PDB file of N, CA, C and O in Angstrom:
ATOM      1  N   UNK A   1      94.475   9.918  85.649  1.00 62.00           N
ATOM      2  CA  UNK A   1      94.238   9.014  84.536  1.00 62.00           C
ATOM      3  C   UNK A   1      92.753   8.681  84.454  1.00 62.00           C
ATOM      4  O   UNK A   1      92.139   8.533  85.511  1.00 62.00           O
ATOM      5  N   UNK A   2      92.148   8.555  83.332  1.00 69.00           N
ATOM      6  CA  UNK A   2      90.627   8.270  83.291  1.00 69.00           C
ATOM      7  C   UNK A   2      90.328   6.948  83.360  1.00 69.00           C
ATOM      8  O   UNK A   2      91.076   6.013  83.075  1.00 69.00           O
ATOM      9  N   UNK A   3      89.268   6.905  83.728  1.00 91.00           N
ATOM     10  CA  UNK A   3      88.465   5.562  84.915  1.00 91.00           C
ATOM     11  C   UNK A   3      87.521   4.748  83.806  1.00 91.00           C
ATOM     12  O   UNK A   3      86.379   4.327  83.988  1.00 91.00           O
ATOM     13  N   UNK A   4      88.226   4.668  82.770  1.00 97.00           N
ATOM     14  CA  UNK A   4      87.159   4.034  81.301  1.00 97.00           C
ATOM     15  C   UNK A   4      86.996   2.551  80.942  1.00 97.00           C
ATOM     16  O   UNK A   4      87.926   1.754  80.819  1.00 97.00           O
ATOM     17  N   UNK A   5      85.901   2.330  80.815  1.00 97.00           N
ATOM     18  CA  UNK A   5      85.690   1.104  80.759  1.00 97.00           C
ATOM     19  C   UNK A   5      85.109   0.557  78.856  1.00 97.00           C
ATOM     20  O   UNK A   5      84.688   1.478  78.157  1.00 97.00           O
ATOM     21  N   UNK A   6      85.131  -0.194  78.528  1.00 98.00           N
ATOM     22  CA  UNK A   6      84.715  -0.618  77.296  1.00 98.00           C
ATOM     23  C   UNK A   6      84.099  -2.127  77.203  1.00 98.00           C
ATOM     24  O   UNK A   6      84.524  -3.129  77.777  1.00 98.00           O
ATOM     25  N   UNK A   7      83.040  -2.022  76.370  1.00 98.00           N
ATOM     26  CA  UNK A   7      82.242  -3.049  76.540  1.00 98.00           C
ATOM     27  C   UNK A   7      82.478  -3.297  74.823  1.00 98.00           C
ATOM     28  O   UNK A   7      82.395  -2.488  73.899  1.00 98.00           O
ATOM     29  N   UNK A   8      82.798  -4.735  74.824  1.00 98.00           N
ATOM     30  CA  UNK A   8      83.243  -4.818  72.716  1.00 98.00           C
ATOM     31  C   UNK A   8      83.176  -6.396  72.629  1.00 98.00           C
ATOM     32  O   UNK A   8      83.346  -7.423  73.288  1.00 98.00           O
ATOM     33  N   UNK A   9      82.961  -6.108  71.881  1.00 97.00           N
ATOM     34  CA  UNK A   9      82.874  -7.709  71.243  1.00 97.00           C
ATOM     35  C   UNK A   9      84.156  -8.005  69.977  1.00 97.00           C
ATOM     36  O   UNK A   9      84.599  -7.187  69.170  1.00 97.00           O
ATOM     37  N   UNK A  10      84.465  -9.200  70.123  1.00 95.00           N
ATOM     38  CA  UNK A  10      85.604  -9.438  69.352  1.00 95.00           C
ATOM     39  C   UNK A  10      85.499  -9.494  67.928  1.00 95.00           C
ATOM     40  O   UNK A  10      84.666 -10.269  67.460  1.00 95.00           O
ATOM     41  N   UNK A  11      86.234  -8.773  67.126  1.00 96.00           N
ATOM     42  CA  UNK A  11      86.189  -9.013  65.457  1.00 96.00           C
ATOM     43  C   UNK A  11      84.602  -7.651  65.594  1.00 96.00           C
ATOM     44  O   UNK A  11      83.532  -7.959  65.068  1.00 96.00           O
ATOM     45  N   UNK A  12      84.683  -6.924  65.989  1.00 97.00           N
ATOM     46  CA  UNK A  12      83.518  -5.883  65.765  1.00 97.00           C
ATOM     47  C   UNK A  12      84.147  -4.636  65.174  1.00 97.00           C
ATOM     48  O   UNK A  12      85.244  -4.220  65.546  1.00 97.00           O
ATOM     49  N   UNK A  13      83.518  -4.141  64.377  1.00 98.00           N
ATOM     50  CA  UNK A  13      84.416  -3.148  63.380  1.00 98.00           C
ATOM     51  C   UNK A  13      84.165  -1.582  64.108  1.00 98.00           C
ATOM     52  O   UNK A  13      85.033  -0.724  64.262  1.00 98.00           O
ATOM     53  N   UNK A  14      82.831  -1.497  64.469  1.00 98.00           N
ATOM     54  CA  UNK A  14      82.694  -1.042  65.578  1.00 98.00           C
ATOM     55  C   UNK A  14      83.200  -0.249  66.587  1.00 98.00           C
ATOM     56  O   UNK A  14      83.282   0.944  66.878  1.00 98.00           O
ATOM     57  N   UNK A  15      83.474  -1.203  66.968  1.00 98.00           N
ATOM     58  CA  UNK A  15      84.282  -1.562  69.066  1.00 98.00           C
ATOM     59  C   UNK A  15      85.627  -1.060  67.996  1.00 98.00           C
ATOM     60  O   UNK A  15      85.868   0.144  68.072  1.00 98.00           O
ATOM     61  N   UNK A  16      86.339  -1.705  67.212  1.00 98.00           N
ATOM     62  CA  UNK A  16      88.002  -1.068  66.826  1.00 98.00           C
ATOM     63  C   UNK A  16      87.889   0.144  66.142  1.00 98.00           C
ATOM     64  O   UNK A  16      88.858   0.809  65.776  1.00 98.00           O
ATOM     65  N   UNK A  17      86.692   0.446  65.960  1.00 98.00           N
ATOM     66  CA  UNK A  17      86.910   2.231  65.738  1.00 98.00           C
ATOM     67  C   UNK A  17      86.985   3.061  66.705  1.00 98.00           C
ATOM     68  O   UNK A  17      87.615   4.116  66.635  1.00 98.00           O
ATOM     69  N   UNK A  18      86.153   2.546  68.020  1.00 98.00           N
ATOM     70  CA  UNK A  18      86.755   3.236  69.369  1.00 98.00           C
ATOM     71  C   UNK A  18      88.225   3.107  69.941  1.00 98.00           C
ATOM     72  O   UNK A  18      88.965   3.980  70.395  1.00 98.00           O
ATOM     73  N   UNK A  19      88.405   1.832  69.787  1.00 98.00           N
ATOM     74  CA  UNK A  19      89.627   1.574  70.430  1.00 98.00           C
ATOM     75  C   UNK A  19      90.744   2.199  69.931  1.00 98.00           C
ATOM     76  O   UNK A  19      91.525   2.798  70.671  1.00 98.00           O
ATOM     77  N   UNK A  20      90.948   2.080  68.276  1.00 98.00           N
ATOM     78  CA  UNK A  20      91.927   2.948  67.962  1.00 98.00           C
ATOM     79  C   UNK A  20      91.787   4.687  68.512  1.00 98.00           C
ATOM     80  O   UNK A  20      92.777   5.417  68.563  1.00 98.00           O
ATOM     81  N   UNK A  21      90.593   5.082  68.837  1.00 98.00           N
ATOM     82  CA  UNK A  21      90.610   6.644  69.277  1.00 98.00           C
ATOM     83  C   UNK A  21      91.368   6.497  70.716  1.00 98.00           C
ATOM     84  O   UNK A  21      92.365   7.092  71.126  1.00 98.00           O
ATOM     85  N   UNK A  22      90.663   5.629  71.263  1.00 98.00           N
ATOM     86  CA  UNK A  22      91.563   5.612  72.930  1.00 98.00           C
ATOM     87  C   UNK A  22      92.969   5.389  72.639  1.00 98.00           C
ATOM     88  O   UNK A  22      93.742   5.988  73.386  1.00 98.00           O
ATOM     89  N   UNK A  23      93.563   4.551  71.582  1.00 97.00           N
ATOM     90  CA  UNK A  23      94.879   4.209  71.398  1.00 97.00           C
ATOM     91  C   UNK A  23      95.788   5.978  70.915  1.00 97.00           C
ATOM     92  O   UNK A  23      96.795   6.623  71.207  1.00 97.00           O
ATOM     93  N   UNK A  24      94.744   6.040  70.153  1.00 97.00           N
ATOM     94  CA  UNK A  24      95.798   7.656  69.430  1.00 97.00           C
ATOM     95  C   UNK A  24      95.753   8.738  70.724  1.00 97.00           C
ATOM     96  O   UNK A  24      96.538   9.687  70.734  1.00 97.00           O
ATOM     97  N   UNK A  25      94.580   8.488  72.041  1.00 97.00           N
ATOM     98  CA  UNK A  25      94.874   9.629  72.511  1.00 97.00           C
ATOM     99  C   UNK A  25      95.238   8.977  73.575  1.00 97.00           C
ATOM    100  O   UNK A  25      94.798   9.476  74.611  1.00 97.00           O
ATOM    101  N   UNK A  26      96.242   7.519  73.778  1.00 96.00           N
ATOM    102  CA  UNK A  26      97.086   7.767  74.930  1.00 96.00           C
ATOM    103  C   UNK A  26      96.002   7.102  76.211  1.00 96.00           C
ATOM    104  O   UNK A  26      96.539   6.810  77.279  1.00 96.00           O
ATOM    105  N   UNK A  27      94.565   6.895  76.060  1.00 97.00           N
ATOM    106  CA  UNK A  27      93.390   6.622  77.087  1.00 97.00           C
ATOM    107  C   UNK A  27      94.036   4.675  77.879  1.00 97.00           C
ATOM    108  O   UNK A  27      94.534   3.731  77.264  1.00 97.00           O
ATOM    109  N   UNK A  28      93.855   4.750  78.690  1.00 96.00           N
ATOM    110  CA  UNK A  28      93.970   3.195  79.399  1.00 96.00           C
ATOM    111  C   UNK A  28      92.064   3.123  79.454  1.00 96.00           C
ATOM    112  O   UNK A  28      91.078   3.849  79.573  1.00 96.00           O
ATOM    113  N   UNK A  29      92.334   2.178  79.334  1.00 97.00           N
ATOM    114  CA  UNK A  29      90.958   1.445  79.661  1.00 97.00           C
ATOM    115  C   UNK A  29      90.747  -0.091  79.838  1.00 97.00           C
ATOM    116  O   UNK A  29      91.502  -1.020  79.551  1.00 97.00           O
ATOM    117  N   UNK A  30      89.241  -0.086  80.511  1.00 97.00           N
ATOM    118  CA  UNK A  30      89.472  -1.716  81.025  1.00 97.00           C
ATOM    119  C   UNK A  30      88.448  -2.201  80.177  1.00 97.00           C
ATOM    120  O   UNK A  30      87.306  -1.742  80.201  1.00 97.00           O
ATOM    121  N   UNK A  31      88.883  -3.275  79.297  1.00 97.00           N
ATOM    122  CA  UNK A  31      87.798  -3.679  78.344  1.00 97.00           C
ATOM    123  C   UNK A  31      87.094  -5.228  78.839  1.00 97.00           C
ATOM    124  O   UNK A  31      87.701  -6.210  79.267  1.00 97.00           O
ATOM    125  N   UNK A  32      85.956  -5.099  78.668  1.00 97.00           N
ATOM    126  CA  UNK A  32      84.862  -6.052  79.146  1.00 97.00           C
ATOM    127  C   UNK A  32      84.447  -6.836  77.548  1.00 97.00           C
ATOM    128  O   UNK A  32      84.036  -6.042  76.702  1.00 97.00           O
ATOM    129  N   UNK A  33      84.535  -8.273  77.135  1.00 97.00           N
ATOM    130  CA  UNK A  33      84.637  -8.898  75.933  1.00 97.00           C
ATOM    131  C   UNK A  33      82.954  -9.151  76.755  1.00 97.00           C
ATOM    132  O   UNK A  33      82.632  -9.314  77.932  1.00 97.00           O
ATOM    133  N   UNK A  34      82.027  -9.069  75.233  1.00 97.00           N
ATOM    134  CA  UNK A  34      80.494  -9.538  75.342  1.00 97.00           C
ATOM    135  C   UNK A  34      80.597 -10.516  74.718  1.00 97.00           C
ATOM    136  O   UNK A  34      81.335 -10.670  73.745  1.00 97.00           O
ATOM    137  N   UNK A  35      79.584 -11.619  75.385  1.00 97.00           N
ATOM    138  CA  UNK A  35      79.056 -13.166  74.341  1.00 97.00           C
ATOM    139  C   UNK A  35      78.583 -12.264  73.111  1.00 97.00           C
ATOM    140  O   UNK A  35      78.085 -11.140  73.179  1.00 97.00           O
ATOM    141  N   UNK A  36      78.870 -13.063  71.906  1.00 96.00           N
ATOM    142  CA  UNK A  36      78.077 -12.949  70.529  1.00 96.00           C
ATOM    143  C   UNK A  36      76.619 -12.824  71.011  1.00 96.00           C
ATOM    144  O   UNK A  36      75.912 -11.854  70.735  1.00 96.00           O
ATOM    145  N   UNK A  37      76.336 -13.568  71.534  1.00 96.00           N
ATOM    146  CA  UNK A  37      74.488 -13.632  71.555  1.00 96.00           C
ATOM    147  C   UNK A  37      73.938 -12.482  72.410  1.00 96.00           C
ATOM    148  O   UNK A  37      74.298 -12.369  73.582  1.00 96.00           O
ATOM    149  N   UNK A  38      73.051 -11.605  71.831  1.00 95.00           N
ATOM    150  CA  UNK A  38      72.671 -10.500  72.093  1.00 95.00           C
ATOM    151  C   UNK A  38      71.942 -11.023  73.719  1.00 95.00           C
ATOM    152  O   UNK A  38      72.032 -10.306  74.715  1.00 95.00           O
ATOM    153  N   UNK A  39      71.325 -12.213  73.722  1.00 96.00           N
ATOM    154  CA  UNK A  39      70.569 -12.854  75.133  1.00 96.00           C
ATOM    155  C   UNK A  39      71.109 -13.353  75.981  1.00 96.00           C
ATOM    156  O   UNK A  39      70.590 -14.167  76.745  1.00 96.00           O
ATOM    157  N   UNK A  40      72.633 -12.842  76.032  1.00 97.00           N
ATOM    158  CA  UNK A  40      73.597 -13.680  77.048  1.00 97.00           C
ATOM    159  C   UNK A  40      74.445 -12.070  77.484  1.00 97.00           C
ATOM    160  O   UNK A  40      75.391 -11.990  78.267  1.00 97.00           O
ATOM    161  N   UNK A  41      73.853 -10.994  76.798  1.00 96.00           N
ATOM    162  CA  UNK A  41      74.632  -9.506  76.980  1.00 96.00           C
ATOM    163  C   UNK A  41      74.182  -8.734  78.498  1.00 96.00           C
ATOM    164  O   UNK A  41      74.225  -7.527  78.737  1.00 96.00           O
ATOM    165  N   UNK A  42      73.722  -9.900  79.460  1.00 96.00           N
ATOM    166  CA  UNK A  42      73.278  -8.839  80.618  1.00 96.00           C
ATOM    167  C   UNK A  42      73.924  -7.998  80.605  1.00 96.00           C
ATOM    168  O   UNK A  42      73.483  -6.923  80.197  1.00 96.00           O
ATOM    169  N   UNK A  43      75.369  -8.128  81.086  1.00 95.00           N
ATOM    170  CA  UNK A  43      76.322  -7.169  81.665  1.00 95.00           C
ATOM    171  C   UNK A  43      75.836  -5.767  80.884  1.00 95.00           C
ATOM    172  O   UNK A  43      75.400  -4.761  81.444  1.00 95.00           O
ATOM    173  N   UNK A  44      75.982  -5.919  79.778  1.00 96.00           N
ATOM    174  CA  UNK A  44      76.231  -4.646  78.839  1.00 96.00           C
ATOM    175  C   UNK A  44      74.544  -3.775  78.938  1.00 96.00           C
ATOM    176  O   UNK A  44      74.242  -2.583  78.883  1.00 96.00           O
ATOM    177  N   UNK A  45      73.821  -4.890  79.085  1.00 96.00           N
ATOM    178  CA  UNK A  45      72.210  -4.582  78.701  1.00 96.00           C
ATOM    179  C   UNK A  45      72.111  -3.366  80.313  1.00 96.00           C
ATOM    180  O   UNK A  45      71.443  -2.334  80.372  1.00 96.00           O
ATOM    181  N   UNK A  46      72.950  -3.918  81.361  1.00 95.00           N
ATOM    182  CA  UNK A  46      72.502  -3.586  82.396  1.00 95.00           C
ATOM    183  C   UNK A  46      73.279  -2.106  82.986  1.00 95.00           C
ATOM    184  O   UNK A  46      73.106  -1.661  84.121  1.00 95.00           O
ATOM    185  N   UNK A  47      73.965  -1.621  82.165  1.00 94.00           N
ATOM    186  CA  UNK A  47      74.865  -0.611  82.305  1.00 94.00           C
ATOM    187  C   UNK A  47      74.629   0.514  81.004  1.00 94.00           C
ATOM    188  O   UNK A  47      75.024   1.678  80.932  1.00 94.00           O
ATOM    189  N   UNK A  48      73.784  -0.340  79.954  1.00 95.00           N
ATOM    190  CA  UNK A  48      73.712   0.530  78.902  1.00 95.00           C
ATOM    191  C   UNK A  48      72.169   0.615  78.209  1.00 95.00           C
ATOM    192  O   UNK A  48      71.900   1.301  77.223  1.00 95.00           O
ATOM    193  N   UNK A  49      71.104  -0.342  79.043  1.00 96.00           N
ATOM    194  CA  UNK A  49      69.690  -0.807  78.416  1.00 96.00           C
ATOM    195  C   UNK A  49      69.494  -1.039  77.268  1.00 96.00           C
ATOM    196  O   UNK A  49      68.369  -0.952  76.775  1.00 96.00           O
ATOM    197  N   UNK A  50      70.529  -1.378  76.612  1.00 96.00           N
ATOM    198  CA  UNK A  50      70.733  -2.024  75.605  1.00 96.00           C
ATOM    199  C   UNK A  50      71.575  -2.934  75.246  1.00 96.00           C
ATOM    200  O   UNK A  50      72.520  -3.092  76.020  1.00 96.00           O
ATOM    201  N   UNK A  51      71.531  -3.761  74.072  1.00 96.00           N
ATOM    202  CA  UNK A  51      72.831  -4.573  74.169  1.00 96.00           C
ATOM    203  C   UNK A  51      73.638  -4.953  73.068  1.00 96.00           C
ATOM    204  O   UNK A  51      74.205  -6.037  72.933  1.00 96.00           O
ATOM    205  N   UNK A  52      73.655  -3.712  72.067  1.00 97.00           N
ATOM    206  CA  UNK A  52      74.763  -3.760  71.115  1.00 97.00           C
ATOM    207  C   UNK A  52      75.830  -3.161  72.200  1.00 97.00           C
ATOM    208  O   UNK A  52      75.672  -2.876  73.387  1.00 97.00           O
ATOM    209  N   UNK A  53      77.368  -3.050  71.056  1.00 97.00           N
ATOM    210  CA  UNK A  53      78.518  -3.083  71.344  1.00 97.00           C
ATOM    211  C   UNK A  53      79.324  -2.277  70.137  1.00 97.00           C
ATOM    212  O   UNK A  53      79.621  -2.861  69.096  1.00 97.00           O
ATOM    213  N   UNK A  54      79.624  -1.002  70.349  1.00 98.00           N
ATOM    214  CA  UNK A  54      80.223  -0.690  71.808  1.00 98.00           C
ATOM    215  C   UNK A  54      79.709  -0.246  72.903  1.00 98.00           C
ATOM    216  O   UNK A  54      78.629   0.332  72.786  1.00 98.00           O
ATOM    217  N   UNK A  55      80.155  -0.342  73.929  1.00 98.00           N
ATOM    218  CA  UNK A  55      79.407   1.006  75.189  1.00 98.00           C
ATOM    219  C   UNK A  55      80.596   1.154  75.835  1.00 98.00           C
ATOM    220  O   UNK A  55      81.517   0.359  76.026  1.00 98.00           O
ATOM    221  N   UNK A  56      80.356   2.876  76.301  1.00 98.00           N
ATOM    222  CA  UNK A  56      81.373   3.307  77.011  1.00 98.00           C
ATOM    223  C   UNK A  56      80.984   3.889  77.987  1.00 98.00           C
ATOM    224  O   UNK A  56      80.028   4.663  77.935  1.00 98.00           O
ATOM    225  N   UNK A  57      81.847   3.557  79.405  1.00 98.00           N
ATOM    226  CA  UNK A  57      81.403   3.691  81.190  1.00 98.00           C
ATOM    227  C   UNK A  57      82.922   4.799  81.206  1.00 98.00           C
ATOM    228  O   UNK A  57      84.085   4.512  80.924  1.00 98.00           O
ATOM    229  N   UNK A  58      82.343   6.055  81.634  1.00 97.00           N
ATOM    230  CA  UNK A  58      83.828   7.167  81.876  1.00 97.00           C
ATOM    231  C   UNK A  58      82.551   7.570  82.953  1.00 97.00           C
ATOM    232  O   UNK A  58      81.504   8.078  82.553  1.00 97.00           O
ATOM    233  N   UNK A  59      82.873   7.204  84.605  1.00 95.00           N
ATOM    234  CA  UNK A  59      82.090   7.682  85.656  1.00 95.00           C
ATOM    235  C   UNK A  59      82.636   8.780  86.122  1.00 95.00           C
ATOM    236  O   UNK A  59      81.872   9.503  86.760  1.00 95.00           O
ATOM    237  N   UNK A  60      84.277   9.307  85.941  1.00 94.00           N
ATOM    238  CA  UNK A  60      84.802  10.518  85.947  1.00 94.00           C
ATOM    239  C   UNK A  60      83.903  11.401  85.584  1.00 94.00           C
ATOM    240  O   UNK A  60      83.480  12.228  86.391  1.00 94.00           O
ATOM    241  N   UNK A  61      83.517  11.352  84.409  1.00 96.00           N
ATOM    242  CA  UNK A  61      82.101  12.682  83.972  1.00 96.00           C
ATOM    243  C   UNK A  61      80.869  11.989  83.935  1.00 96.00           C
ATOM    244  O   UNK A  61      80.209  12.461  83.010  1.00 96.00           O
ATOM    245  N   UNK A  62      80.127  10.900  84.634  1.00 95.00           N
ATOM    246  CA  UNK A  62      79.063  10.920  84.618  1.00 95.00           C
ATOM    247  C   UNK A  62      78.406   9.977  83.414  1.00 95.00           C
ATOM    248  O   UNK A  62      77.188   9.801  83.409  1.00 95.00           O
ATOM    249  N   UNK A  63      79.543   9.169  82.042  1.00 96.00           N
ATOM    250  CA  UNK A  63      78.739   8.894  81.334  1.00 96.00           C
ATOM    251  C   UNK A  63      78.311   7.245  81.994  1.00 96.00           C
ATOM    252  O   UNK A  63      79.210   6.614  82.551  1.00 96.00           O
ATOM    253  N   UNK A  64      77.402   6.849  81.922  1.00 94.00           N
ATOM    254  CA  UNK A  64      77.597   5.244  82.452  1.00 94.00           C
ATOM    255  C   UNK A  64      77.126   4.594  81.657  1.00 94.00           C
ATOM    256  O   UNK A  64      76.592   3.711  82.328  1.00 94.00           O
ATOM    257  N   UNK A  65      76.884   4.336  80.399  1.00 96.00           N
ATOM    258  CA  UNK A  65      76.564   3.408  79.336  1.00 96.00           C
ATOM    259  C   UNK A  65      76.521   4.244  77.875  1.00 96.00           C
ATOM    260  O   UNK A  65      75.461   4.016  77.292  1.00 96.00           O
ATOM    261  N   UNK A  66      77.211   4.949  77.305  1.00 97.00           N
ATOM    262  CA  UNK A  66      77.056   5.628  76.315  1.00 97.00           C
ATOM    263  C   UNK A  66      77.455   4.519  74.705  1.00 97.00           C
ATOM    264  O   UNK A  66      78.562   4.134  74.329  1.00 97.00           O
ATOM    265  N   UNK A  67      76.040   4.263  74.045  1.00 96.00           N
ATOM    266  CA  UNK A  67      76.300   3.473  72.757  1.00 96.00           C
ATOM    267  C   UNK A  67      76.881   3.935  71.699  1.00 96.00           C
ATOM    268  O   UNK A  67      77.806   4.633  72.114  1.00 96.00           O
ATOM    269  N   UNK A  68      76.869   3.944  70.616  1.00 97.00           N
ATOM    270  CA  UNK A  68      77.071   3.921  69.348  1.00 97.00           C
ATOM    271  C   UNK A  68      78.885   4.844  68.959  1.00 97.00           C
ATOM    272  O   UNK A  68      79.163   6.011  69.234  1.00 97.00           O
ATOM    273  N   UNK A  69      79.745   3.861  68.311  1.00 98.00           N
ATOM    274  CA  UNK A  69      80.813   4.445  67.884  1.00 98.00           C
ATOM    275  C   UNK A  69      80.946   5.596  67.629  1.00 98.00           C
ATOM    276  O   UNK A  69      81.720   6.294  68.283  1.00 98.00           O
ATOM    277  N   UNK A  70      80.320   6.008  66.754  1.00 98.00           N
ATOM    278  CA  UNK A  70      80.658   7.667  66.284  1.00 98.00           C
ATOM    279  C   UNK A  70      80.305   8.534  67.393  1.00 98.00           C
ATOM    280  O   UNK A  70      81.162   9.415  67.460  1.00 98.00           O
ATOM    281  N   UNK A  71      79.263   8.697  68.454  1.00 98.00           N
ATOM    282  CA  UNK A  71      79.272   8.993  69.506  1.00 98.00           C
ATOM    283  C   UNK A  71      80.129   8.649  70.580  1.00 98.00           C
ATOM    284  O   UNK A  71      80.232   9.486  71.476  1.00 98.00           O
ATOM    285  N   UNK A  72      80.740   7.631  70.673  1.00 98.00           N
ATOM    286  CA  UNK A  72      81.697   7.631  71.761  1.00 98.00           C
ATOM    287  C   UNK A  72      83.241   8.348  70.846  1.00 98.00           C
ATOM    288  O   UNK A  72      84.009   8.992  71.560  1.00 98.00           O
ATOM    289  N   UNK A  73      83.467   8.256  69.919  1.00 98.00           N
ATOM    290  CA  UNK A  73      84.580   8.701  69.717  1.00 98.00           C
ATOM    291  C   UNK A  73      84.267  10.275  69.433  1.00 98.00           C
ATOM    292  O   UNK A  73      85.330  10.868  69.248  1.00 98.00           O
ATOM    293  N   UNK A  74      83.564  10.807  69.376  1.00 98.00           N
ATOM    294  CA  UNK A  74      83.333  12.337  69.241  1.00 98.00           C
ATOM    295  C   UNK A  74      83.645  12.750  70.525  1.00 98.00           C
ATOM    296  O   UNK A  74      84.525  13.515  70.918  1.00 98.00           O
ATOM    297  N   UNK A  75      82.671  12.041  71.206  1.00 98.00           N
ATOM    298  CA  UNK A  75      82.836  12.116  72.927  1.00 98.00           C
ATOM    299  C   UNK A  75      84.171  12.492  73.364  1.00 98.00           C
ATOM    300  O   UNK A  75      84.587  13.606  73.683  1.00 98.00           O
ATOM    301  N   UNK A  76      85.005  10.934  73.312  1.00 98.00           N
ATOM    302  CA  UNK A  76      86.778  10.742  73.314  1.00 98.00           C
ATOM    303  C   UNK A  76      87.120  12.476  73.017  1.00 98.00           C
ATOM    304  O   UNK A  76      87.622  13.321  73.758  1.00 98.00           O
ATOM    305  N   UNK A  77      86.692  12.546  71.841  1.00 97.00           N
ATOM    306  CA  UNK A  77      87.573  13.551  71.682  1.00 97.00           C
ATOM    307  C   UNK A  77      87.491  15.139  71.678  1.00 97.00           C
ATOM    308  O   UNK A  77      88.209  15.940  71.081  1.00 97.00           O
ATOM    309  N   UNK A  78      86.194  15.404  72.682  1.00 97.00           N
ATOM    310  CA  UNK A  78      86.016  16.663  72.695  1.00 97.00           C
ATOM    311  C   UNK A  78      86.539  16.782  74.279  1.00 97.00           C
ATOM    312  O   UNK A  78      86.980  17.886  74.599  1.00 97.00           O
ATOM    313  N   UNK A  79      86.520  15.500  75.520  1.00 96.00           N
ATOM    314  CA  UNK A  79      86.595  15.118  76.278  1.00 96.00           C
ATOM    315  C   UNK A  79      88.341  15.030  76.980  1.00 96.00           C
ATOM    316  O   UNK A  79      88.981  15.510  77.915  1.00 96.00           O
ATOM    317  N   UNK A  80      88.526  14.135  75.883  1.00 95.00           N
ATOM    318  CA  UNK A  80      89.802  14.313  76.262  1.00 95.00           C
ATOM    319  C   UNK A  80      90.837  14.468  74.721  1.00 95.00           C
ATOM    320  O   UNK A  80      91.385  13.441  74.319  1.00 95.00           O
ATOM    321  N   UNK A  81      90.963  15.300  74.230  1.00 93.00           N
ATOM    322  CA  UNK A  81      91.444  15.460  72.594  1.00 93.00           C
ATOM    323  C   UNK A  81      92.115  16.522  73.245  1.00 93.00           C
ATOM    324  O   UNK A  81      91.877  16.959  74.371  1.00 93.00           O
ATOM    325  N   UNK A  82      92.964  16.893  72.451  1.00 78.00           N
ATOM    326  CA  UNK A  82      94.515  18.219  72.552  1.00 78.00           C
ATOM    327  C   UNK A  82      94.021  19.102  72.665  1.00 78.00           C
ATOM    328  O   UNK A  82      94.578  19.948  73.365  1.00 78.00           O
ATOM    329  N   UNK A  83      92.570  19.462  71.995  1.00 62.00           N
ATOM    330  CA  UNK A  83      91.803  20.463  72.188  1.00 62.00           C
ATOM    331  C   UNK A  83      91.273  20.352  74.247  1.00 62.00           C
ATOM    332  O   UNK A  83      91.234  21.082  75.237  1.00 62.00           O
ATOM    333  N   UNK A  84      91.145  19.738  74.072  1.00 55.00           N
ATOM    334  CA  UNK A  84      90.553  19.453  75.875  1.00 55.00           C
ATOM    335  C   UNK A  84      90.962  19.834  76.398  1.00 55.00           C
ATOM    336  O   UNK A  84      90.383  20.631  77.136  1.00 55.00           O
ATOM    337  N   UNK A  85      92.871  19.536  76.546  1.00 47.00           N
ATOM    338  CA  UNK A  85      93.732  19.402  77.776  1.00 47.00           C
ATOM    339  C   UNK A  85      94.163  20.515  78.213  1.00 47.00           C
ATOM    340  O   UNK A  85      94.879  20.549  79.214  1.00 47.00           O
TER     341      UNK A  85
END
């Protein structure tokens, strides 16, 4: 089972475009909720050097802070998609 972590902020349109990809392909993951305030985002800043939301931690392959939605769900799904398995 993959070792995925998610960094999202609540009500982010974002963060639920990833999540529904992990949902359609079946992914568990452990999701990490960020403060609104971009100056209270260590956690995320410190795993991703940045501190929008989303970021995605899959240490199975090496990614450890990967930003922006359309990149993590391309990711999702070349990674682990029907095509993958």
């Amino acid at each position: 089972m993959a070792n995925l972590e998610l960094y999202e902020l609540e009500g982010c349109p974002y963060c639920a475009k990833v999540k529904t990809k992990l949902d359609e392909l079946g992914l568990e993951y452990e999701s990490h909720m960020v403060p609104r305030s971009h100056s209270e985002r260590t956690e995320v800043e410190a795993v991703s050097g940045q501190t929008g939301v989303p970021v995605l931690v899959d240490p199975d392959h090496d990614i450890e802070g990967m930003p922006e939605s359309d990149d993590i769900v391309e990711y999702l799904e070349a990674t682990y998609g029907s095509s993958a398995a």
